Amino acid sequence: IIQKTMKHLLRLVLAGICLVLVGCSGHTASEITHLPFKADEEDRWGMIGVDGKVLFENEFENEPSAVRNGIFFVKNLDGLYEYYTAETKPKRINNKAYLAAGAFIEDVAPVVEPEQPISFIRRDGTTAFVLDKYKNEPIKGAWNFNDGMAIIHTAGGEGFINPQGEIVIEPRYRQVQPFSEGAAVVWNEDNTGAVIDKTGKKLFDLKDQKIRYLDYHNDLMACVDVQNFGKYATSGEFLKAVAIDYFLDKQGKKVMSIPSNIIVSGGVVHNHMVCYQSSEDKTFAGIMDKKGQMIIRPKYDVSQSGSAEVCIEKGFICMADKGKWGLI
C-alpha cells in the first residue's frame, strides 16, 4: 500500500509542482500551499502540501481547488461550490453554496450566489463588497485579483477594480489583460492597443495587431507572432506556433530578439526563460537568462513528455527528460 500510494503521490505532486510554480510566478499576493491528490484511482480526493506532507486524504468526491490563503473550494453533490479551511479536518467557512467561485487572492475571492450579483467574500465567509451595476449597467463578470487589480466586465467594456471593490479604471475597453508589475495591456474598440499603469495613464501604444502581448515579468513583456499559430499549429510544431519573437521593456522598446536557432515559448520568470532546440525528430530544452546568455544548454530531451512547459521558481526548475519529470 505504501509503495502504491507513494507512486501516485509522486506522479501527482510532480505534475502539481508546475501548477504551483506557474501560480506563483511574478505574483506574491497568495501562493499555493496545497494541491488536490488521490492516493489511489478509486479513492476520494485529498490534499497534499507542496512540502510533500499529506494534509488529509480520501475526503471529497469532486476535485477541490488548490489552497490559497488557507482556503479551498470544491463542488458539492448538488453541483454548487463550497469553501473549506485547509485543515486535517476541513471546515466550511460559511453555510453558503455558490454557482461560481474563485480563489482567495488579496484576502478576497469572487463568488456568485444563485440569483444574486457578483460579490467578493472574505476568508471568514462574510461579504467584502458586491459588484452590482456601473452607470446603470450590470456587471457581468469579474476575475481574481492580479497585482492588486481585478478585471470587471460590463456591456460597455472591461476595466479594473481595487481590493476594496472601487472602480479605478472604468470599463471602457474592448478587452484588457491582467496587471503585472504595475502595467496592463488594453485594447480599444477600434482595435488600437496600449499599455497602461494603475491610474489608467497610457505608457505607450501597441501598434502591431499581429502580435500577442503577454504579461510583464522582470520588466520584460514577451511578444508572440500570432501568424505562427496558423503556420505551425496545424502541422504539430506547437513550440514554433507559440515561440516568442522579441521582448518589450517598460518604455515599449524592443529588446533581446531571440536567435533564429533558438525557440523560447515562455516569458521571463525570475530572470530566466526556457529555450528549445530541435534535432531531427527530437526536441531539447535548456535555460537562458534575460540577457540571452545560456545558463543550461538545451540538453534535456522533452520529446516524450507530452508537454514542453517548464516552470522556474525559487531556484528550482521543473523539467522533463526522456519521458520523466523531475526537479533540478
PDB file of C-alpha atoms in Angstrom, residues 24-266:
ATOM      1  CA  CYS A  24       3.481  31.917  -8.038  1.00  0.00           C
ATOM      2  CA  SER A  25       5.441  33.362 -10.922  1.00  0.00           C
ATOM      3  CA  GLY A  26       5.686  37.104 -10.629  1.00  0.00           C
ATOM      4  CA  HIS A  27       2.860  37.377  -8.086  1.00  0.00           C
ATOM      5  CA  THR A  28       3.358  37.137  -4.333  1.00  0.00           C
ATOM      6  CA  ALA A  29      -0.128  38.043  -3.109  1.00  0.00           C
ATOM      7  CA  SER A  30      -1.186  34.461  -2.478  1.00  0.00           C
ATOM      8  CA  GLU A  31       0.997  31.433  -3.023  1.00  0.00           C
ATOM      9  CA  ILE A  32      -0.443  27.949  -3.423  1.00  0.00           C
ATOM     10  CA  THR A  33       0.356  25.832  -0.361  1.00  0.00           C
ATOM     11  CA  HIS A  34      -1.551  22.590  -1.032  1.00  0.00           C
ATOM     12  CA  LEU A  35      -2.733  20.622  -4.057  1.00  0.00           C
ATOM     13  CA  PRO A  36      -5.545  18.066  -4.529  1.00  0.00           C
ATOM     14  CA  PHE A  37      -4.471  14.439  -4.999  1.00  0.00           C
ATOM     15  CA  LYS A  38      -5.731  10.870  -4.973  1.00  0.00           C
ATOM     16  CA  ALA A  39      -3.674   8.165  -3.274  1.00  0.00           C
ATOM     17  CA  ASP A  40      -5.493   5.640  -5.479  1.00  0.00           C
ATOM     18  CA  GLU A  41      -7.722   5.997  -8.526  1.00  0.00           C
ATOM     19  CA  GLU A  42     -10.696   4.617  -6.593  1.00  0.00           C
ATOM     20  CA  ASP A  43     -10.242   6.987  -3.647  1.00  0.00           C
ATOM     21  CA  ARG A  44     -11.896  10.330  -2.996  1.00  0.00           C
ATOM     22  CA  TRP A  45      -9.807  13.487  -3.263  1.00  0.00           C
ATOM     23  CA  GLY A  46      -7.417  14.599  -0.558  1.00  0.00           C
ATOM     24  CA  MET A  47      -4.950  17.455  -0.132  1.00  0.00           C
ATOM     25  CA  ILE A  48      -1.144  17.388  -0.057  1.00  0.00           C
ATOM     26  CA  GLY A  49       1.249  20.230   0.808  1.00  0.00           C
ATOM     27  CA  VAL A  50       3.940  21.480  -1.529  1.00  0.00           C
ATOM     28  CA  ASP A  51       6.377  20.065   1.049  1.00  0.00           C
ATOM     29  CA  GLY A  52       5.057  16.572   0.258  1.00  0.00           C
ATOM     30  CA  LYS A  53       3.141  16.127   3.545  1.00  0.00           C
ATOM     31  CA  VAL A  54      -0.429  14.829   3.297  1.00  0.00           C
ATOM     32  CA  LEU A  55      -2.951  17.136   4.971  1.00  0.00           C
ATOM     33  CA  PHE A  56      -5.916  14.761   4.525  1.00  0.00           C
ATOM     34  CA  GLU A  57      -6.945  12.103   2.032  1.00  0.00           C
ATOM     35  CA  ASN A  58      -9.992  10.223   0.705  1.00  0.00           C
ATOM     36  CA  GLU A  59     -12.385  13.064   1.611  1.00  0.00           C
ATOM     37  CA  PHE A  60     -14.164  14.701  -1.384  1.00  0.00           C
ATOM     38  CA  GLU A  61     -15.978  13.125  -4.322  1.00  0.00           C
ATOM     39  CA  ASN A  62     -15.212  16.103  -6.574  1.00  0.00           C
ATOM     40  CA  GLU A  63     -11.747  17.531  -7.150  1.00  0.00           C
ATOM     41  CA  PRO A  64     -11.044  20.552  -4.889  1.00  0.00           C
ATOM     42  CA  SER A  65      -9.182  23.660  -5.954  1.00  0.00           C
ATOM     43  CA  ALA A  66      -5.618  24.301  -4.836  1.00  0.00           C
ATOM     44  CA  VAL A  67      -5.227  26.006  -1.442  1.00  0.00           C
ATOM     45  CA  ARG A  68      -4.517  29.739  -1.327  1.00  0.00           C
ATOM     46  CA  ASN A  69      -4.518  31.745   1.900  1.00  0.00           C
ATOM     47  CA  GLY A  70      -5.546  28.628   3.818  1.00  0.00           C
ATOM     48  CA  ILE A  71      -8.821  28.174   1.897  1.00  0.00           C
ATOM     49  CA  PHE A  72     -10.010  25.929  -0.945  1.00  0.00           C
ATOM     50  CA  PHE A  73     -13.337  25.361  -2.697  1.00  0.00           C
ATOM     51  CA  VAL A  74     -14.987  22.243  -4.065  1.00  0.00           C
ATOM     52  CA  LYS A  75     -18.287  21.288  -5.752  1.00  0.00           C
ATOM     53  CA  ASN A  76     -20.866  19.608  -3.553  1.00  0.00           C
ATOM     54  CA  LEU A  77     -23.224  16.852  -4.717  1.00  0.00           C
ATOM     55  CA  ASP A  78     -25.678  19.497  -5.979  1.00  0.00           C
ATOM     56  CA  GLY A  79     -23.054  20.992  -8.274  1.00  0.00           C
ATOM     57  CA  LEU A  80     -22.566  24.150  -6.194  1.00  0.00           C
ATOM     58  CA  TYR A  81     -19.265  25.343  -4.713  1.00  0.00           C
ATOM     59  CA  GLU A  82     -18.448  25.360  -1.008  1.00  0.00           C
ATOM     60  CA  TYR A  83     -15.396  26.873   0.737  1.00  0.00           C
ATOM     61  CA  TYR A  84     -13.344  24.977   3.329  1.00  0.00           C
ATOM     62  CA  THR A  85     -10.384  25.658   5.593  1.00  0.00           C
ATOM     63  CA  ALA A  86      -7.207  23.700   4.799  1.00  0.00           C
ATOM     64  CA  GLU A  87      -7.002  21.561   7.959  1.00  0.00           C
ATOM     65  CA  THR A  88      -6.726  17.869   8.748  1.00  0.00           C
ATOM     66  CA  LYS A  89     -10.497  18.064   9.265  1.00  0.00           C
ATOM     67  CA  PRO A  90     -11.675  20.749   6.794  1.00  0.00           C
ATOM     68  CA  LYS A  91     -14.432  23.086   7.989  1.00  0.00           C
ATOM     69  CA  ARG A  92     -16.790  25.175   5.865  1.00  0.00           C
ATOM     70  CA  ILE A  93     -16.153  28.918   6.228  1.00  0.00           C
ATOM     71  CA  ASN A  94     -19.907  29.661   5.942  1.00  0.00           C
ATOM     72  CA  ASN A  95     -23.181  27.908   5.175  1.00  0.00           C
ATOM     73  CA  LYS A  96     -23.494  29.229   1.616  1.00  0.00           C
ATOM     74  CA  ALA A  97     -23.099  27.430  -1.722  1.00  0.00           C
ATOM     75  CA  TYR A  98     -22.175  29.257  -4.909  1.00  0.00           C
ATOM     76  CA  LEU A  99     -22.800  28.966  -8.625  1.00  0.00           C
ATOM     77  CA  ALA A 100     -19.262  30.220  -9.290  1.00  0.00           C
ATOM     78  CA  ALA A 101     -16.219  30.536  -7.044  1.00  0.00           C
ATOM     79  CA  GLY A 102     -12.679  31.897  -7.235  1.00  0.00           C
ATOM     80  CA  ALA A 103      -9.503  31.624  -5.197  1.00  0.00           C
ATOM     81  CA  PHE A 104      -8.623  33.846  -2.236  1.00  0.00           C
ATOM     82  CA  ILE A 105      -6.160  36.398  -3.571  1.00  0.00           C
ATOM     83  CA  GLU A 106      -5.670  39.769  -1.832  1.00  0.00           C
ATOM     84  CA  ASP A 107      -7.640  38.062   1.001  1.00  0.00           C
ATOM     85  CA  VAL A 108     -10.894  38.124  -1.002  1.00  0.00           C
ATOM     86  CA  ALA A 109     -12.494  35.762  -3.533  1.00  0.00           C
ATOM     87  CA  PRO A 110     -15.102  36.369  -6.274  1.00  0.00           C
ATOM     88  CA  VAL A 111     -18.346  34.396  -5.939  1.00  0.00           C
ATOM     89  CA  VAL A 112     -21.844  34.232  -7.377  1.00  0.00           C
ATOM     90  CA  GLU A 113     -24.811  33.116  -5.268  1.00  0.00           C
ATOM     91  CA  PRO A 114     -27.954  31.861  -7.029  1.00  0.00           C
ATOM     92  CA  GLU A 115     -29.992  34.814  -8.346  1.00  0.00           C
ATOM     93  CA  GLN A 116     -27.506  37.326  -6.920  1.00  0.00           C
ATOM     94  CA  PRO A 117     -24.950  39.709  -8.473  1.00  0.00           C
ATOM     95  CA  ILE A 118     -21.210  39.035  -8.318  1.00  0.00           C
ATOM     96  CA  SER A 119     -19.660  39.622  -4.918  1.00  0.00           C
ATOM     97  CA  PHE A 120     -16.312  39.147  -3.183  1.00  0.00           C
ATOM     98  CA  ILE A 121     -16.099  37.389   0.177  1.00  0.00           C
ATOM     99  CA  ARG A 122     -13.513  37.483   2.966  1.00  0.00           C
ATOM    100  CA  ARG A 123     -11.723  34.452   4.381  1.00  0.00           C
ATOM    101  CA  ASP A 124     -14.244  34.237   7.248  1.00  0.00           C
ATOM    102  CA  GLY A 125     -17.076  33.865   4.714  1.00  0.00           C
ATOM    103  CA  THR A 126     -18.542  37.348   5.134  1.00  0.00           C
ATOM    104  CA  THR A 127     -19.215  39.639   2.186  1.00  0.00           C
ATOM    105  CA  ALA A 128     -16.489  42.195   1.448  1.00  0.00           C
ATOM    106  CA  PHE A 129     -18.353  44.036  -1.345  1.00  0.00           C
ATOM    107  CA  VAL A 130     -20.938  43.489  -4.076  1.00  0.00           C
ATOM    108  CA  LEU A 131     -20.479  44.279  -7.766  1.00  0.00           C
ATOM    109  CA  ASP A 132     -23.990  45.025  -8.964  1.00  0.00           C
ATOM    110  CA  LYS A 133     -24.029  47.832 -11.523  1.00  0.00           C
ATOM    111  CA  TYR A 134     -21.813  50.534 -13.022  1.00  0.00           C
ATOM    112  CA  LYS A 135     -23.617  53.537 -14.557  1.00  0.00           C
ATOM    113  CA  ASN A 136     -26.858  51.517 -14.581  1.00  0.00           C
ATOM    114  CA  GLU A 137     -25.212  48.672 -16.490  1.00  0.00           C
ATOM    115  CA  PRO A 138     -24.979  45.282 -14.745  1.00  0.00           C
ATOM    116  CA  ILE A 139     -21.501  43.968 -14.046  1.00  0.00           C
ATOM    117  CA  LYS A 140     -21.474  40.663 -15.915  1.00  0.00           C
ATOM    118  CA  GLY A 141     -18.072  39.296 -14.973  1.00  0.00           C
ATOM    119  CA  ALA A 142     -15.176  39.643 -12.555  1.00  0.00           C
ATOM    120  CA  TRP A 143     -11.791  37.961 -12.318  1.00  0.00           C
ATOM    121  CA  ASN A 144      -9.410  37.190  -9.480  1.00  0.00           C
ATOM    122  CA  PHE A 145      -7.021  39.894  -8.367  1.00  0.00           C
ATOM    123  CA  ASN A 146      -3.650  40.087 -10.035  1.00  0.00           C
ATOM    124  CA  ASP A 147      -1.030  42.619  -8.963  1.00  0.00           C
ATOM    125  CA  GLY A 148      -3.637  44.362  -6.794  1.00  0.00           C
ATOM    126  CA  MET A 149      -6.209  44.809  -9.584  1.00  0.00           C
ATOM    127  CA  ALA A 150      -9.147  42.700 -10.785  1.00  0.00           C
ATOM    128  CA  ILE A 151     -10.821  42.814 -14.200  1.00  0.00           C
ATOM    129  CA  ILE A 152     -14.555  43.534 -14.417  1.00  0.00           C
ATOM    130  CA  HIS A 153     -16.776  43.201 -17.476  1.00  0.00           C
ATOM    131  CA  THR A 154     -19.917  45.167 -18.401  1.00  0.00           C
ATOM    132  CA  ALA A 155     -21.886  45.681 -21.602  1.00  0.00           C
ATOM    133  CA  GLY A 156     -19.789  48.820 -22.120  1.00  0.00           C
ATOM    134  CA  GLY A 157     -16.441  47.057 -21.901  1.00  0.00           C
ATOM    135  CA  GLU A 158     -13.789  45.933 -19.447  1.00  0.00           C
ATOM    136  CA  GLY A 159     -11.977  47.783 -16.666  1.00  0.00           C
ATOM    137  CA  PHE A 160     -10.422  47.278 -13.224  1.00  0.00           C
ATOM    138  CA  ILE A 161     -11.314  47.442  -9.530  1.00  0.00           C
ATOM    139  CA  ASN A 162      -9.057  47.603  -6.458  1.00  0.00           C
ATOM    140  CA  PRO A 163      -9.250  45.202  -3.461  1.00  0.00           C
ATOM    141  CA  GLN A 164     -11.842  47.491  -1.816  1.00  0.00           C
ATOM    142  CA  GLY A 165     -14.223  46.991  -4.746  1.00  0.00           C
ATOM    143  CA  GLU A 166     -13.752  50.527  -6.077  1.00  0.00           C
ATOM    144  CA  ILE A 167     -13.650  51.001  -9.847  1.00  0.00           C
ATOM    145  CA  VAL A 168     -10.285  52.638 -10.515  1.00  0.00           C
ATOM    146  CA  ILE A 169     -10.195  52.208 -14.311  1.00  0.00           C
ATOM    147  CA  GLU A 170     -13.644  52.453 -15.855  1.00  0.00           C
ATOM    148  CA  PRO A 171     -14.846  49.571 -18.051  1.00  0.00           C
ATOM    149  CA  ARG A 172     -14.490  51.250 -21.423  1.00  0.00           C
ATOM    150  CA  TYR A 173     -12.018  48.939 -23.167  1.00  0.00           C
ATOM    151  CA  ARG A 174     -12.972  46.198 -25.612  1.00  0.00           C
ATOM    152  CA  GLN A 175     -10.540  43.862 -23.885  1.00  0.00           C
ATOM    153  CA  VAL A 176      -7.959  44.068 -21.099  1.00  0.00           C
ATOM    154  CA  GLN A 177      -5.289  41.739 -19.780  1.00  0.00           C
ATOM    155  CA  PRO A 178      -4.413  41.297 -16.090  1.00  0.00           C
ATOM    156  CA  PHE A 179      -1.983  43.700 -14.443  1.00  0.00           C
ATOM    157  CA  SER A 180       1.569  42.549 -13.802  1.00  0.00           C
ATOM    158  CA  GLU A 181       4.390  44.661 -12.393  1.00  0.00           C
ATOM    159  CA  GLY A 182       2.146  47.742 -12.480  1.00  0.00           C
ATOM    160  CA  ALA A 183       1.245  47.537 -16.169  1.00  0.00           C
ATOM    161  CA  ALA A 184      -1.549  46.034 -18.276  1.00  0.00           C
ATOM    162  CA  VAL A 185      -2.335  45.637 -21.968  1.00  0.00           C
ATOM    163  CA  VAL A 186      -5.670  47.139 -23.105  1.00  0.00           C
ATOM    164  CA  TRP A 187      -7.461  47.173 -26.451  1.00  0.00           C
ATOM    165  CA  ASN A 188      -9.897  49.832 -27.668  1.00  0.00           C
ATOM    166  CA  GLU A 189     -12.979  49.332 -29.846  1.00  0.00           C
ATOM    167  CA  ASP A 190     -11.017  50.433 -32.928  1.00  0.00           C
ATOM    168  CA  ASN A 191      -8.509  47.597 -32.243  1.00  0.00           C
ATOM    169  CA  THR A 192      -5.764  50.007 -31.203  1.00  0.00           C
ATOM    170  CA  GLY A 193      -3.808  48.785 -28.210  1.00  0.00           C
ATOM    171  CA  ALA A 194      -1.782  50.329 -25.401  1.00  0.00           C
ATOM    172  CA  VAL A 195      -0.040  49.581 -22.117  1.00  0.00           C
ATOM    173  CA  ILE A 196      -1.411  51.493 -19.125  1.00  0.00           C
ATOM    174  CA  ASP A 197      -0.425  51.935 -15.483  1.00  0.00           C
ATOM    175  CA  LYS A 198      -2.685  51.531 -12.425  1.00  0.00           C
ATOM    176  CA  THR A 199      -4.020  55.064 -12.734  1.00  0.00           C
ATOM    177  CA  GLY A 200      -5.152  54.398 -16.297  1.00  0.00           C
ATOM    178  CA  LYS A 201      -2.359  56.534 -17.771  1.00  0.00           C
ATOM    179  CA  LYS A 202      -1.104  55.319 -21.147  1.00  0.00           C
ATOM    180  CA  LEU A 203       2.553  54.343 -21.043  1.00  0.00           C
ATOM    181  CA  PHE A 204       2.934  53.580 -24.746  1.00  0.00           C
ATOM    182  CA  ASP A 205       0.963  52.410 -27.791  1.00  0.00           C
ATOM    183  CA  LEU A 206       0.904  48.888 -29.200  1.00  0.00           C
ATOM    184  CA  LYS A 207       0.813  49.232 -32.948  1.00  0.00           C
ATOM    185  CA  ASP A 208       1.297  45.662 -34.161  1.00  0.00           C
ATOM    186  CA  GLN A 209      -2.026  43.794 -34.080  1.00  0.00           C
ATOM    187  CA  LYS A 210      -0.337  40.617 -35.325  1.00  0.00           C
ATOM    188  CA  ILE A 211       1.474  40.243 -32.004  1.00  0.00           C
ATOM    189  CA  ARG A 212       0.140  38.603 -28.854  1.00  0.00           C
ATOM    190  CA  TYR A 213       1.467  40.595 -25.882  1.00  0.00           C
ATOM    191  CA  LEU A 214       1.995  38.625 -22.655  1.00  0.00           C
ATOM    192  CA  ASP A 215       2.343  39.799 -19.045  1.00  0.00           C
ATOM    193  CA  TYR A 216       5.415  41.600 -17.718  1.00  0.00           C
ATOM    194  CA  HIS A 217       7.965  39.555 -15.787  1.00  0.00           C
ATOM    195  CA  ASN A 218      11.167  41.155 -14.560  1.00  0.00           C
ATOM    196  CA  ASP A 219      10.461  44.302 -16.595  1.00  0.00           C
ATOM    197  CA  LEU A 220      10.125  42.414 -19.885  1.00  0.00           C
ATOM    198  CA  MET A 221       6.987  41.633 -21.891  1.00  0.00           C
ATOM    199  CA  ALA A 222       7.113  38.601 -24.201  1.00  0.00           C
ATOM    200  CA  CYS A 223       5.689  39.147 -27.693  1.00  0.00           C
ATOM    201  CA  VAL A 224       4.409  36.244 -29.802  1.00  0.00           C
ATOM    202  CA  ASP A 225       3.636  36.474 -33.529  1.00  0.00           C
ATOM    203  CA  VAL A 226       0.058  35.169 -33.827  1.00  0.00           C
ATOM    204  CA  GLN A 227       0.602  34.376 -37.521  1.00  0.00           C
ATOM    205  CA  ASN A 228       2.697  31.448 -36.376  1.00  0.00           C
ATOM    206  CA  PHE A 229      -0.389  29.766 -34.915  1.00  0.00           C
ATOM    207  CA  GLY A 230      -1.865  29.144 -38.338  1.00  0.00           C
ATOM    208  CA  LYS A 231       1.526  28.405 -39.831  1.00  0.00           C
ATOM    209  CA  TYR A 232       2.768  25.802 -37.361  1.00  0.00           C
ATOM    210  CA  ALA A 233      -0.031  24.635 -35.030  1.00  0.00           C
ATOM    211  CA  THR A 234      -1.800  22.508 -37.650  1.00  0.00           C
ATOM    212  CA  SER A 235       1.488  20.805 -38.562  1.00  0.00           C
ATOM    213  CA  GLY A 236       2.093  19.737 -34.964  1.00  0.00           C
ATOM    214  CA  GLU A 237       5.026  22.094 -34.443  1.00  0.00           C
ATOM    215  CA  PHE A 238       3.447  23.639 -31.358  1.00  0.00           C
ATOM    216  CA  LEU A 239       6.661  25.146 -29.975  1.00  0.00           C
ATOM    217  CA  LYS A 240       7.128  27.202 -33.131  1.00  0.00           C
ATOM    218  CA  ALA A 241       3.445  28.201 -33.005  1.00  0.00           C
ATOM    219  CA  VAL A 242       3.898  29.875 -29.611  1.00  0.00           C
ATOM    220  CA  ALA A 243       7.523  30.936 -29.972  1.00  0.00           C
ATOM    221  CA  ILE A 244       8.439  34.377 -28.624  1.00  0.00           C
ATOM    222  CA  ASP A 245       9.626  36.763 -31.321  1.00  0.00           C
ATOM    223  CA  TYR A 246      11.026  39.535 -29.106  1.00  0.00           C
ATOM    224  CA  PHE A 247      10.552  41.354 -25.780  1.00  0.00           C
ATOM    225  CA  LEU A 248       9.401  44.879 -24.877  1.00  0.00           C
ATOM    226  CA  ASP A 249      10.736  46.846 -21.928  1.00  0.00           C
ATOM    227  CA  LYS A 250       8.661  49.200 -19.761  1.00  0.00           C
ATOM    228  CA  GLN A 251       9.186  52.023 -22.285  1.00  0.00           C
ATOM    229  CA  GLY A 252       7.869  49.939 -25.178  1.00  0.00           C
ATOM    230  CA  LYS A 253      11.263  49.419 -26.803  1.00  0.00           C
ATOM    231  CA  LYS A 254      12.195  46.115 -28.425  1.00  0.00           C
ATOM    232  CA  VAL A 255      14.921  44.311 -26.524  1.00  0.00           C
ATOM    233  CA  MET A 256      16.608  40.925 -26.754  1.00  0.00           C
ATOM    234  CA  SER A 257      15.425  39.445 -30.015  1.00  0.00           C
ATOM    235  CA  ILE A 258      15.537  35.646 -29.973  1.00  0.00           C
ATOM    236  CA  PRO A 259      18.232  33.914 -32.095  1.00  0.00           C
ATOM    237  CA  SER A 260      16.833  32.093 -35.129  1.00  0.00           C
ATOM    238  CA  ASN A 261      18.138  28.687 -33.983  1.00  0.00           C
ATOM    239  CA  ILE A 262      16.501  29.014 -30.537  1.00  0.00           C
ATOM    240  CA  ILE A 263      12.808  28.725 -29.639  1.00  0.00           C
ATOM    241  CA  VAL A 264      11.505  30.356 -26.456  1.00  0.00           C
ATOM    242  CA  SER A 265       7.864  29.614 -25.637  1.00  0.00           C
ATOM    243  CA  GLY A 266       7.515  31.155 -22.178  1.00  0.00           C
TER     244      GLY A 266
END
